[in-house]
CSV table of C-alpha atoms in Angstrom, one decimal:
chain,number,residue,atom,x,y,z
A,9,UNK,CA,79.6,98.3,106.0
A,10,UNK,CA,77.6,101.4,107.2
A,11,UNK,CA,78.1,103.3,104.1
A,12,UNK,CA,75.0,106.2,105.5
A,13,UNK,CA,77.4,106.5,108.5
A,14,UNK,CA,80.3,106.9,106.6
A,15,UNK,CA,78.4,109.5,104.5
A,16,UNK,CA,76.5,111.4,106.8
A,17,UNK,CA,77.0,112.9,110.3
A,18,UNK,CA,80.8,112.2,110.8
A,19,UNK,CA,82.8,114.3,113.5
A,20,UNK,CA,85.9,114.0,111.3
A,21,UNK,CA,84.4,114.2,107.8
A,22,UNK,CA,87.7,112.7,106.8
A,23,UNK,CA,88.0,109.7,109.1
A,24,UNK,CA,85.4,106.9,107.3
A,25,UNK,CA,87.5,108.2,103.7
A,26,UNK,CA,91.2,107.9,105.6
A,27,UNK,CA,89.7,104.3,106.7
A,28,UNK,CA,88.7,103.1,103.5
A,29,UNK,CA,92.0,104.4,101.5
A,30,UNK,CA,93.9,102.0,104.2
A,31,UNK,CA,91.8,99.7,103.7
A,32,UNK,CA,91.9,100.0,99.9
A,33,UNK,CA,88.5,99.7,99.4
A,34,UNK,CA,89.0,102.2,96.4
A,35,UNK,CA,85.4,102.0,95.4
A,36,UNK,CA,83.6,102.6,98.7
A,37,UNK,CA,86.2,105.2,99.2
A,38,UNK,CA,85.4,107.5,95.9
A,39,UNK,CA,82.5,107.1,96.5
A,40,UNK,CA,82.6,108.8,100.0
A,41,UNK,CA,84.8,111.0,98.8
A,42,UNK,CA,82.7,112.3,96.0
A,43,UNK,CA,80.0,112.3,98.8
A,44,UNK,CA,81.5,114.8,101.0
A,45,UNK,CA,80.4,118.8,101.4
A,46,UNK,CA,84.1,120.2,100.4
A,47,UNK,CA,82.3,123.7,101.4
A,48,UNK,CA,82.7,122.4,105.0
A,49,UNK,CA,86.2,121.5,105.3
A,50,UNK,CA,89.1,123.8,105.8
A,51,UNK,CA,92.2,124.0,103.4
A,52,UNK,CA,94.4,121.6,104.9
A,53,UNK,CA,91.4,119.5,104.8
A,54,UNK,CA,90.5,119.8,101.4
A,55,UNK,CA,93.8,119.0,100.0
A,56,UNK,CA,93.9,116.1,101.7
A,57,UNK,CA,90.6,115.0,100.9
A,58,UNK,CA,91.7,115.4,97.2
A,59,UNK,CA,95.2,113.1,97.9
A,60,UNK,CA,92.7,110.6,99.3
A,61,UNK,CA,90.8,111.0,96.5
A,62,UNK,CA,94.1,110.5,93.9
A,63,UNK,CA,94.9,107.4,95.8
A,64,UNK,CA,91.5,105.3,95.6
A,65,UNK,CA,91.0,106.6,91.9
A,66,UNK,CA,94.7,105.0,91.2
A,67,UNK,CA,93.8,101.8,93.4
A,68,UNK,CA,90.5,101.3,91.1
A,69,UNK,CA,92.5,102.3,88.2
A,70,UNK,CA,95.2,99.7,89.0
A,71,UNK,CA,92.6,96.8,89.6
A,72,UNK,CA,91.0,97.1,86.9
A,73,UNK,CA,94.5,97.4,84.8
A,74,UNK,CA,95.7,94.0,86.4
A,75,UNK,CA,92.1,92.6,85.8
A,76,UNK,CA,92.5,93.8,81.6
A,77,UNK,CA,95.5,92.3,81.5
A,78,UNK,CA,94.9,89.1,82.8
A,79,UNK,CA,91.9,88.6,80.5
A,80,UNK,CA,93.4,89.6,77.7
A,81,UNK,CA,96.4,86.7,78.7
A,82,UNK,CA,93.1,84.5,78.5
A,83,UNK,CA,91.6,85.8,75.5
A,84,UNK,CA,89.4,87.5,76.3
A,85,UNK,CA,89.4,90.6,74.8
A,86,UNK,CA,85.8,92.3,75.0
A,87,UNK,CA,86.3,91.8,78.8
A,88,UNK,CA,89.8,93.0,78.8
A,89,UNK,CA,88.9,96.3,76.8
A,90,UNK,CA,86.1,97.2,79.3
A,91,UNK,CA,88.5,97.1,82.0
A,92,UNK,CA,90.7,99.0,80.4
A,93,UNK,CA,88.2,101.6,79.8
A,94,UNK,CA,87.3,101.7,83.5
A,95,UNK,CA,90.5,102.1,84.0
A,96,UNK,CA,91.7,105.3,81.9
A,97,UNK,CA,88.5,106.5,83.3
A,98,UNK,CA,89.6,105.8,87.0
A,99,UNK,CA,93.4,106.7,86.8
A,100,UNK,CA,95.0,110.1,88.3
A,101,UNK,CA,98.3,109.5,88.1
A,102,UNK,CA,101.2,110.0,85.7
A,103,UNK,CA,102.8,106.8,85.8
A,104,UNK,CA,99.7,104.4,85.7
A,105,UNK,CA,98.4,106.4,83.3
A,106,UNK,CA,100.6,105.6,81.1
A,107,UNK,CA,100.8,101.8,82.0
A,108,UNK,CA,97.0,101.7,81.0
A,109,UNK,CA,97.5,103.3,77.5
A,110,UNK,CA,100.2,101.1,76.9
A,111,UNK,CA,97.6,98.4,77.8
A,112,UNK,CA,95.6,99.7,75.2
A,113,UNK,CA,98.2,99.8,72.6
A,114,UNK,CA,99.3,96.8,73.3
A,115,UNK,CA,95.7,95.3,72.7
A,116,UNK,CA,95.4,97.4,69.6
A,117,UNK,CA,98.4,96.0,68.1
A,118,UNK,CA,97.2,92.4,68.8
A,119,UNK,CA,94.5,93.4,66.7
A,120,UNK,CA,96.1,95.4,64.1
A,121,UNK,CA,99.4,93.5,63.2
A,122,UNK,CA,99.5,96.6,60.5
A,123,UNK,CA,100.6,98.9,63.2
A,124,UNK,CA,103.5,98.9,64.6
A,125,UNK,CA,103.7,102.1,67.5
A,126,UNK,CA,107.2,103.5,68.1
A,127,UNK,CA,109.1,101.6,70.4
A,128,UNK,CA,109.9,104.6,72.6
A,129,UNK,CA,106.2,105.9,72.3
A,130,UNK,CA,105.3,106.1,76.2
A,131,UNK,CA,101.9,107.4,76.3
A,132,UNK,CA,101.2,109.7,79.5
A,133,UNK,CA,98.6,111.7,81.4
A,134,UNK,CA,98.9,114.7,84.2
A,135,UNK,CA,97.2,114.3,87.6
A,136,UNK,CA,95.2,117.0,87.3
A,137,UNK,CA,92.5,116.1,85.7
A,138,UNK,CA,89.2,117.1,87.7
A,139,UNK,CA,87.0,114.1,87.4
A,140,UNK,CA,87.0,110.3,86.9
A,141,UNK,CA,85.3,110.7,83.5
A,142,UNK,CA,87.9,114.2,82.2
A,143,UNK,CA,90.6,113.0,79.8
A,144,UNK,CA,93.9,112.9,81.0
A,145,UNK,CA,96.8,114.8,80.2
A,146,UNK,CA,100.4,114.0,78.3
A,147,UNK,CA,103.4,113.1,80.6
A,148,UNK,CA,106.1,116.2,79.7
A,149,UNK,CA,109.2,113.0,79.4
A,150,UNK,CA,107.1,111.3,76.7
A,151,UNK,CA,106.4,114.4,74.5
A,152,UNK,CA,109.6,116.1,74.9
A,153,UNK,CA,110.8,112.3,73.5
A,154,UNK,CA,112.8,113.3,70.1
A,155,UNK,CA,111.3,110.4,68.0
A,156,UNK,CA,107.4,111.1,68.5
A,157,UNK,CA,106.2,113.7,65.8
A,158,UNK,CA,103.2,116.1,66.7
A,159,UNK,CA,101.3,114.0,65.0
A,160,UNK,CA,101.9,110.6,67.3
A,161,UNK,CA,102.2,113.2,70.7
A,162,UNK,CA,98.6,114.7,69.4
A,163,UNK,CA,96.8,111.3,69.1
A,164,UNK,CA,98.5,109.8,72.9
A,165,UNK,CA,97.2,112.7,74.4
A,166,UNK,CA,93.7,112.8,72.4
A,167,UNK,CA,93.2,108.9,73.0
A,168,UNK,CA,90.9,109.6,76.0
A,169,UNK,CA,88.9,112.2,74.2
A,170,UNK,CA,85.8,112.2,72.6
A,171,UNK,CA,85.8,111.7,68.9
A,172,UNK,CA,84.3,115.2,67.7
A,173,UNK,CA,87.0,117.0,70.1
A,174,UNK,CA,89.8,114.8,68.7
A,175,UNK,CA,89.3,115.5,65.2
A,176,UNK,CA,89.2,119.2,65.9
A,177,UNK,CA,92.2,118.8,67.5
A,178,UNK,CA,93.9,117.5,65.0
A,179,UNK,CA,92.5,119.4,61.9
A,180,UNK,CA,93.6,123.2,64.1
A,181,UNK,CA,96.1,125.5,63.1
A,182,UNK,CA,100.1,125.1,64.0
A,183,UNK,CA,99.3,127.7,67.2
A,184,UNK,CA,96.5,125.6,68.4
A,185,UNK,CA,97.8,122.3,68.4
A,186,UNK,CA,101.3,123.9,69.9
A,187,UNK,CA,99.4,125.4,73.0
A,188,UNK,CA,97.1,122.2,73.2
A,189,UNK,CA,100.4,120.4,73.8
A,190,UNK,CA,101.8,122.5,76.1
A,191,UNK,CA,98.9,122.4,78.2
A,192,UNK,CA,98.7,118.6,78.4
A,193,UNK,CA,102.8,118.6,79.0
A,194,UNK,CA,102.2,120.7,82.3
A,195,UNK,CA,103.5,124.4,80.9
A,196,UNK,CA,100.2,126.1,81.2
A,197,UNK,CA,102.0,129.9,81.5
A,198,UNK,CA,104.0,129.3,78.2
A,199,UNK,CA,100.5,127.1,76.8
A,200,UNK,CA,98.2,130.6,77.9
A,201,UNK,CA,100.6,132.9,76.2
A,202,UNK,CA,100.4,130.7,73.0
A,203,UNK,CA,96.9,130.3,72.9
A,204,UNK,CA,96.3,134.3,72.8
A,205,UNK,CA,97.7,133.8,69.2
A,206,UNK,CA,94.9,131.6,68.3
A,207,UNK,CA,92.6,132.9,65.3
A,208,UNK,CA,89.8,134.4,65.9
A,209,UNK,CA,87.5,132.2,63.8
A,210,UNK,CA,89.6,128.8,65.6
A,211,UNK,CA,88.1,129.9,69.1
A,212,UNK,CA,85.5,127.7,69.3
A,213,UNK,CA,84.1,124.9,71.6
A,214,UNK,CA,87.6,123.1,72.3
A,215,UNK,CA,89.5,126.1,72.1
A,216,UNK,CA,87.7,127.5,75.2
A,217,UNK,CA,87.4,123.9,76.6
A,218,UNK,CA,91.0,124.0,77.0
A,219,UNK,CA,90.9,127.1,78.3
A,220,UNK,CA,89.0,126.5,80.8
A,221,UNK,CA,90.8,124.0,82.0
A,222,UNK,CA,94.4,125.6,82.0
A,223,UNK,CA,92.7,128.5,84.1
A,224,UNK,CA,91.4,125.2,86.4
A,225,UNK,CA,95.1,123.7,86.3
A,226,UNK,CA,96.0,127.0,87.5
A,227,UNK,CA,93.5,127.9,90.6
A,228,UNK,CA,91.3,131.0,88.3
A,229,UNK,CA,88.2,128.7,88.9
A,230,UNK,CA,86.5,132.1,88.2
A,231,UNK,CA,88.1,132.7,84.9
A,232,UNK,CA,88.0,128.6,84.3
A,233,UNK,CA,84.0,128.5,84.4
A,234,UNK,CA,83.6,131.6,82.5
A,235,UNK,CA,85.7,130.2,79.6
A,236,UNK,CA,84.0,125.9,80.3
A,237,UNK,CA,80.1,128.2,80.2
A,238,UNK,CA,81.6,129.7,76.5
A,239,UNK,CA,82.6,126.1,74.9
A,240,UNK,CA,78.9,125.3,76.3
A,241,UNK,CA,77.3,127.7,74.4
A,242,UNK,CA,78.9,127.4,71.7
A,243,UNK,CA,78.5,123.3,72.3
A,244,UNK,CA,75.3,123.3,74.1
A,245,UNK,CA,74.8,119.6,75.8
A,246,UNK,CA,78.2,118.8,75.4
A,247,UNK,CA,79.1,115.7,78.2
A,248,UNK,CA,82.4,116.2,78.7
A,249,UNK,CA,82.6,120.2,78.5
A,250,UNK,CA,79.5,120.1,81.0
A,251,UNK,CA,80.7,117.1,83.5
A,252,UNK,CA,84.1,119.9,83.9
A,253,UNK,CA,82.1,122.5,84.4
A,254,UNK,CA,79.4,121.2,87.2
A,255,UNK,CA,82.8,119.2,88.7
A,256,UNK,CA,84.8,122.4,89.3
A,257,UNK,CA,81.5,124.4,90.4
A,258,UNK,CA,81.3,121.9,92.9
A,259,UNK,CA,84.7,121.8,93.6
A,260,UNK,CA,84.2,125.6,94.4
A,261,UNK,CA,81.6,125.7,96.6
A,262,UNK,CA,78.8,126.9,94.3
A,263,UNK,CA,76.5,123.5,94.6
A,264,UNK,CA,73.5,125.3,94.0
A,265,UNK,CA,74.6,126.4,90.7
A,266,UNK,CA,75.4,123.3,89.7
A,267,UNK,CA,72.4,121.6,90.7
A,268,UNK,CA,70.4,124.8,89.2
A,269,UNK,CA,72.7,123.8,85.4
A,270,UNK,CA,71.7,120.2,85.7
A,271,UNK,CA,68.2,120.9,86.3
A,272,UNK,CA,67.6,123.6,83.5
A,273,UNK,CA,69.6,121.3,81.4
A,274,UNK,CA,67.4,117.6,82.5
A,275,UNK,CA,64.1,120.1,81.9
A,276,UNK,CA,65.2,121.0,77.8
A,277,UNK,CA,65.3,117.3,77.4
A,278,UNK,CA,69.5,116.5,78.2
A,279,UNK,CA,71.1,113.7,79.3
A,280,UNK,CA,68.6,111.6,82.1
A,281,UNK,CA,71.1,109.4,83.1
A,282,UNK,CA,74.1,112.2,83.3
A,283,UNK,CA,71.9,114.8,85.1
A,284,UNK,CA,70.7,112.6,87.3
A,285,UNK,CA,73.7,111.0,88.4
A,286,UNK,CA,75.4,114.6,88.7
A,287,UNK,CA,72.1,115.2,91.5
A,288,UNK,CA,72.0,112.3,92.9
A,289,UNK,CA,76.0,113.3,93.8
A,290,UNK,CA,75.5,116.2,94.7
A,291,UNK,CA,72.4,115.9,97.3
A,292,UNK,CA,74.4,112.9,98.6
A,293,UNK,CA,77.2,115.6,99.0
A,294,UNK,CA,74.4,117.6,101.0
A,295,UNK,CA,73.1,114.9,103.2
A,296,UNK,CA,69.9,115.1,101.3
A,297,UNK,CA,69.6,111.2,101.4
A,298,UNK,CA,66.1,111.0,99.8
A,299,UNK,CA,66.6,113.3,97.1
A,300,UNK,CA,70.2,111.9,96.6
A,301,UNK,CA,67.8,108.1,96.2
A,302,UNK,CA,65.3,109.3,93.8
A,303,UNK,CA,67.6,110.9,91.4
A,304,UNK,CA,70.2,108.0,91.3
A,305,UNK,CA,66.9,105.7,90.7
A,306,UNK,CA,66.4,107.4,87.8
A,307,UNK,CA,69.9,107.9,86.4
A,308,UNK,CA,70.7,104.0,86.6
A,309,UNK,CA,67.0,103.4,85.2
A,310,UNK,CA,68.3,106.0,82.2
A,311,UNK,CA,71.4,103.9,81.6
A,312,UNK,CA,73.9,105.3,84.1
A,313,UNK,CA,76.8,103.0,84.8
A,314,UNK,CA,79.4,104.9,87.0
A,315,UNK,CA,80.2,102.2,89.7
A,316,UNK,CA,80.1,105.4,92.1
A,317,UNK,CA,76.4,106.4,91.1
A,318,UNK,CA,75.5,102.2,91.6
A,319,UNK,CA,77.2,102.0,94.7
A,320,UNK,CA,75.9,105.1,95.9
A,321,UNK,CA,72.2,104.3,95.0
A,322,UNK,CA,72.2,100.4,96.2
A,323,UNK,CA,73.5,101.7,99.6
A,324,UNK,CA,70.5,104.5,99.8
A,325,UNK,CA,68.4,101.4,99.0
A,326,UNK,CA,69.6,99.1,101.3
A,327,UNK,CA,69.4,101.8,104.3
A,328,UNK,CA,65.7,102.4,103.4
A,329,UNK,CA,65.0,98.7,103.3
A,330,UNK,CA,65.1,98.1,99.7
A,331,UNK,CA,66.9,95.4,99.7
A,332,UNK,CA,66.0,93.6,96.5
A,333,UNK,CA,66.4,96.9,94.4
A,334,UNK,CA,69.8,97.1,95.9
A,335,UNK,CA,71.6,93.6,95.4
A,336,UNK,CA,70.0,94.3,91.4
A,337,UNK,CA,71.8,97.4,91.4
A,338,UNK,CA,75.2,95.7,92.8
A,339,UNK,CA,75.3,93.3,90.7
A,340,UNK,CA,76.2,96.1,87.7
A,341,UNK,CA,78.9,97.0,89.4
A,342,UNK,CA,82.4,95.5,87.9
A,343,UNK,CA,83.6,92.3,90.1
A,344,UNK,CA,87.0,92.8,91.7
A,345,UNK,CA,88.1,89.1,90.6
A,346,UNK,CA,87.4,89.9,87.2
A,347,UNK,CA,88.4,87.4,84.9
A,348,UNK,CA,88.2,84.7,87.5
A,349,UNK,CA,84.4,85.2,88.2
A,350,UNK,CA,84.7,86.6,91.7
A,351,UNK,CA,82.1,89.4,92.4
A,352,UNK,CA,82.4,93.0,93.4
A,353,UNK,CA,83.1,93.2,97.0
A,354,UNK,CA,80.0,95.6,97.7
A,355,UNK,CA,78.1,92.6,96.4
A,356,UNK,CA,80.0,90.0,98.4
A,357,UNK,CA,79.7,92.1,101.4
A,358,UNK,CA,75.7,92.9,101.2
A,359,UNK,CA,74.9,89.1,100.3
A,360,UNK,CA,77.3,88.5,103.7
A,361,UNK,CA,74.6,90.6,105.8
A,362,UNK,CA,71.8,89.1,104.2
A,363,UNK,CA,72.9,85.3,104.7
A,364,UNK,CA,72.3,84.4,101.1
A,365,UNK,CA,74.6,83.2,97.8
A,366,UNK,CA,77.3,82.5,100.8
A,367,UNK,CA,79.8,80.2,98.6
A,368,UNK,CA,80.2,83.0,96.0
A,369,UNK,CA,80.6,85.5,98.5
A,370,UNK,CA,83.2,83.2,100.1
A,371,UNK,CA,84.8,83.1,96.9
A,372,UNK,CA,85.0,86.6,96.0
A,373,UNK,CA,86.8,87.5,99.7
A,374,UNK,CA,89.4,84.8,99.4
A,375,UNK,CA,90.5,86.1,96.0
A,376,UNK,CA,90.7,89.6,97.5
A,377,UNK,CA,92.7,87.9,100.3
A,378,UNK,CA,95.0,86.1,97.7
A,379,UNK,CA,95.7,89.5,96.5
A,380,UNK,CA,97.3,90.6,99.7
A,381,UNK,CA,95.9,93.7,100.7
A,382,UNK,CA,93.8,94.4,103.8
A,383,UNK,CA,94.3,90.6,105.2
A,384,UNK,CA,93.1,91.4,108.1
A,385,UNK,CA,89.4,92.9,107.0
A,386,UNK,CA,89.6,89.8,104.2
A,387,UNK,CA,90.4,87.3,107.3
A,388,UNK,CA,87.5,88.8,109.2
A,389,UNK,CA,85.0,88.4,106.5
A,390,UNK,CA,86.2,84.9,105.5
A,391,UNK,CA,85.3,83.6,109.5
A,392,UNK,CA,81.9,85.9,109.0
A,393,UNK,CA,80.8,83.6,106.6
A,394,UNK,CA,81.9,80.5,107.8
A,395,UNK,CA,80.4,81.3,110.5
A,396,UNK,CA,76.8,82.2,108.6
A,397,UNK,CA,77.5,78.7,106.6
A,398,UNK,CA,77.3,76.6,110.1
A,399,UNK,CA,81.4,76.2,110.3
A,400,UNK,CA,81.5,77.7,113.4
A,401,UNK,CA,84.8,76.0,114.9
A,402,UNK,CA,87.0,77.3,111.9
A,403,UNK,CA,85.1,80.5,111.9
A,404,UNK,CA,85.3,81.2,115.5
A,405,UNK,CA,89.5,80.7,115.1
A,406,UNK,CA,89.6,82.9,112.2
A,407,UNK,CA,87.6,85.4,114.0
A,408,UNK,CA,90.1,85.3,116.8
A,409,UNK,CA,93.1,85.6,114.9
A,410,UNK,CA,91.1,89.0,112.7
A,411,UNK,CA,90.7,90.3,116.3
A,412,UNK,CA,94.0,90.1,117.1
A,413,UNK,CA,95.3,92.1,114.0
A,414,UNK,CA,96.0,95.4,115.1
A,415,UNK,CA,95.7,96.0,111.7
A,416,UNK,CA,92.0,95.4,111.8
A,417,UNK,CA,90.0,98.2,111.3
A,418,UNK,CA,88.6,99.9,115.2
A,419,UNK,CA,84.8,99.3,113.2
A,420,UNK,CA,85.1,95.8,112.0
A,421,UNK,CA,87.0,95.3,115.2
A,422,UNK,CA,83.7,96.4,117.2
A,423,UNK,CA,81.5,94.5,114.5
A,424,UNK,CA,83.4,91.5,114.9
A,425,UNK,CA,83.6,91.2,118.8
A,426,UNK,CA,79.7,91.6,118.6
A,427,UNK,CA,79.3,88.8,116.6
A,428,UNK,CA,82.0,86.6,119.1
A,429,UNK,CA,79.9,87.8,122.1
A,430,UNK,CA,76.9,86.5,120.6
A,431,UNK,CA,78.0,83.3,119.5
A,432,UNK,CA,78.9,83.0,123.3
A,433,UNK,CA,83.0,83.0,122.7
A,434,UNK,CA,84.7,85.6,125.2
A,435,UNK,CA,87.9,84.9,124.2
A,436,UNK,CA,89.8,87.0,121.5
A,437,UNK,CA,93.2,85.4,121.8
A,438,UNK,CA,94.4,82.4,118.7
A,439,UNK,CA,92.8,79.6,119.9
């Protein structure tokens, strides 16, 4: 996997993130995605860089949902509620997103046998949120359902905030919470008129939160940062209110503020491993490779655990040689087989091109084969490793029959005929 290539210097800028969505390698994917200079592409372009984007957010999402569930079939519930976090964090979509609360409930009432949830509570989110990490939105069909309260539609929408917003929330007036609703049900026009009728002295860091991202939802980026920069000062450090902001800055084009807001905010003592991250992102965006190295370095040393920020970093590291930094880096990243041991695949695949930990690496691409997406690039790095592992007979025949996928990737089919020619086999025909 050249992951600089894919990054950096592309005639299509599009082309390495189209590949890697087919491919569903949702991880590598995002991560390119979130790499790209938006300010570069035109608006056809951008639009469908954000589908792209949608897709490999749901594919992590679902993984990790499958991954949740069959832990918690095991019993294993720490694991299964880490996977579920990863994937409410991950998700875009309506329709998973509601599979993955449900998850959640579901868990919840294992461990509550008090609670008993509605049975026609359907907990939803909108696509639009802006990033990875935003909260997501209520479905309009599950809160326009007659037999959830406000109460119940309040807490489905506010399970993905953050604890100090939530109980705002829910301790507002009768006009807040109404607009708040609306807003998270996909009526932003009737949700702005409503919130005009918010008090005066209720206009405070989530009220303008909100705001600003109705004004988002609706294309006023202009208006949206004005409103995000007001629940800022009024909330100064704020995560969630500042990952918006710097996501739709970037979003817009204006890179160079953002990167001048995580600075200012990284030199008054704020979050390392958040600003960092947010720079190493963004001069990874710019093709600033070196800059982009040094500042996820120290966001992963500060704690930083976005599999995007990990994946980016160990592949800046393994393209200037640092190989030993990079496999420790990973190694953090969540394994793709999950309850079953298997490894990440960016893991899997680095150990592949370094010819070490081979039997785990053959492990962890046979389960993503079992899973029966992307045979052919599984196929292909099954005979890889055979091949490294001396079982060149069976590897050569898998090789052959990866070549003669048309499904196979035009890279890993140049990769692989490289690796035929050297062994000395011409022939790319079944055996």
């Amino acid at each position: 996997m050249n992951f600089f290539k894919r990054i950096f210097g592309q005639s299509d800028p599009l082309a390495a993130l189209r590949k890697a969505v087919g491919q569903k390698r949702w991880a590598d994917a995002l991560a390119m995605g979130e790499a790209l200079d938006r300010t570069a592409l035109d608006s056809d372009a951008a639009g469908e860089l954000d589908q792209l984007l949608e897709s490999a957010g749901d594919g992590l999402a679902e993984l990790n949902l499958v991954e949740g569930e069959g832990c918690l079939r095991g019993g294993d519930r720490e694991r299964a509620a880490e996977h579920f976090t990863l994937a409410a964090a991950q998700v875009r979509s309506n329709h998973l997103a509601r599979r993955i609360i449900q998850a959640q409930e579901a868990m919840s009432t294992a461990e509550n046998p008090g609670f008993v949830p509605s049975a026609s509570a359907a907990p939803g989110c909108g696509s639009k949120c802006f990033d990875s990490g935003r909260p997501v939105s209520a479905d309009k069909d599950d809160s326009d359902d007659p037999h959830l309260d406000e109460i119940t539609r309040l807490e489905l929408v506010l399970s993905s905030y953050p604890s100090d917003m939530a109980t705002t929330c829910i301790e507002s007036s009768e006009a807040f919470r109404k607009a708040f609703l609306l807003a998270h049900e996909g009526r932003d026009e009737e949700a702005a008129e409503i919130f005009k009728t918010v008090p005066q002295n209720e206009r405070n860091d989530l009220y303008h939160f909100e705001l600003g991202a109705l004004f988002a939802r609706l294309g006023e980026l202009s208006r949206a940062c004005r409103e995000l920069e007001t629940a800022l000062t009024l909330n100064p450090g704020h995560t969630l209110i500042l990952e918006t902001l710097i996501a739709l800055e970037t979003a817009g084009g204006k890179e160079d503020v953002a990167r001048k807001r995580l600075e200012s905010i990284l030199d008054k003592g704020g979050d390392p491993a958040f600003c960092h991250g947010g720079l190493a992102a963004l001069f990874a965006r710019l093709g600033h490779a070196e800059k982009a190295l040094q500042h996820g370095s120290k966001a992963i040393a500060a704690g930083n655990a976005d599999p995007r920020i990990l994946l980016l970093t160990a592949s800046l590291q393994e393209k200037s040689g640092m190989l030993g930094e990079a496999e420790v880096i990973l190694q953090r990243i969540p394994g793709g087989g999950g309850c079953s041991g298997g490894v990440a695949i960016p893991l899997a695949e680095f150990w592949l091109r370094q010819n070490k930990n081979l039997d785990k690496a053959l492990e962890t691409f046979k389960g993503a084969l079992r899973q029966g997406t992307d045979q052919s690039r599984w196929a292909m790095r099954i005979a890889q490793t055979y091949i490294a592992k001396g079982w060149k007979k069976e590897g050569i025949k898998l090789l052959n029959n990866a070549l003669a996928d048309p499904d196979l990737d035009p890279e890993l089919q140049k990769e692989g005929s490289v690796l035929l020619n050297a062994l000395g086999d011409k022939t790319h025909g079944s055996p």
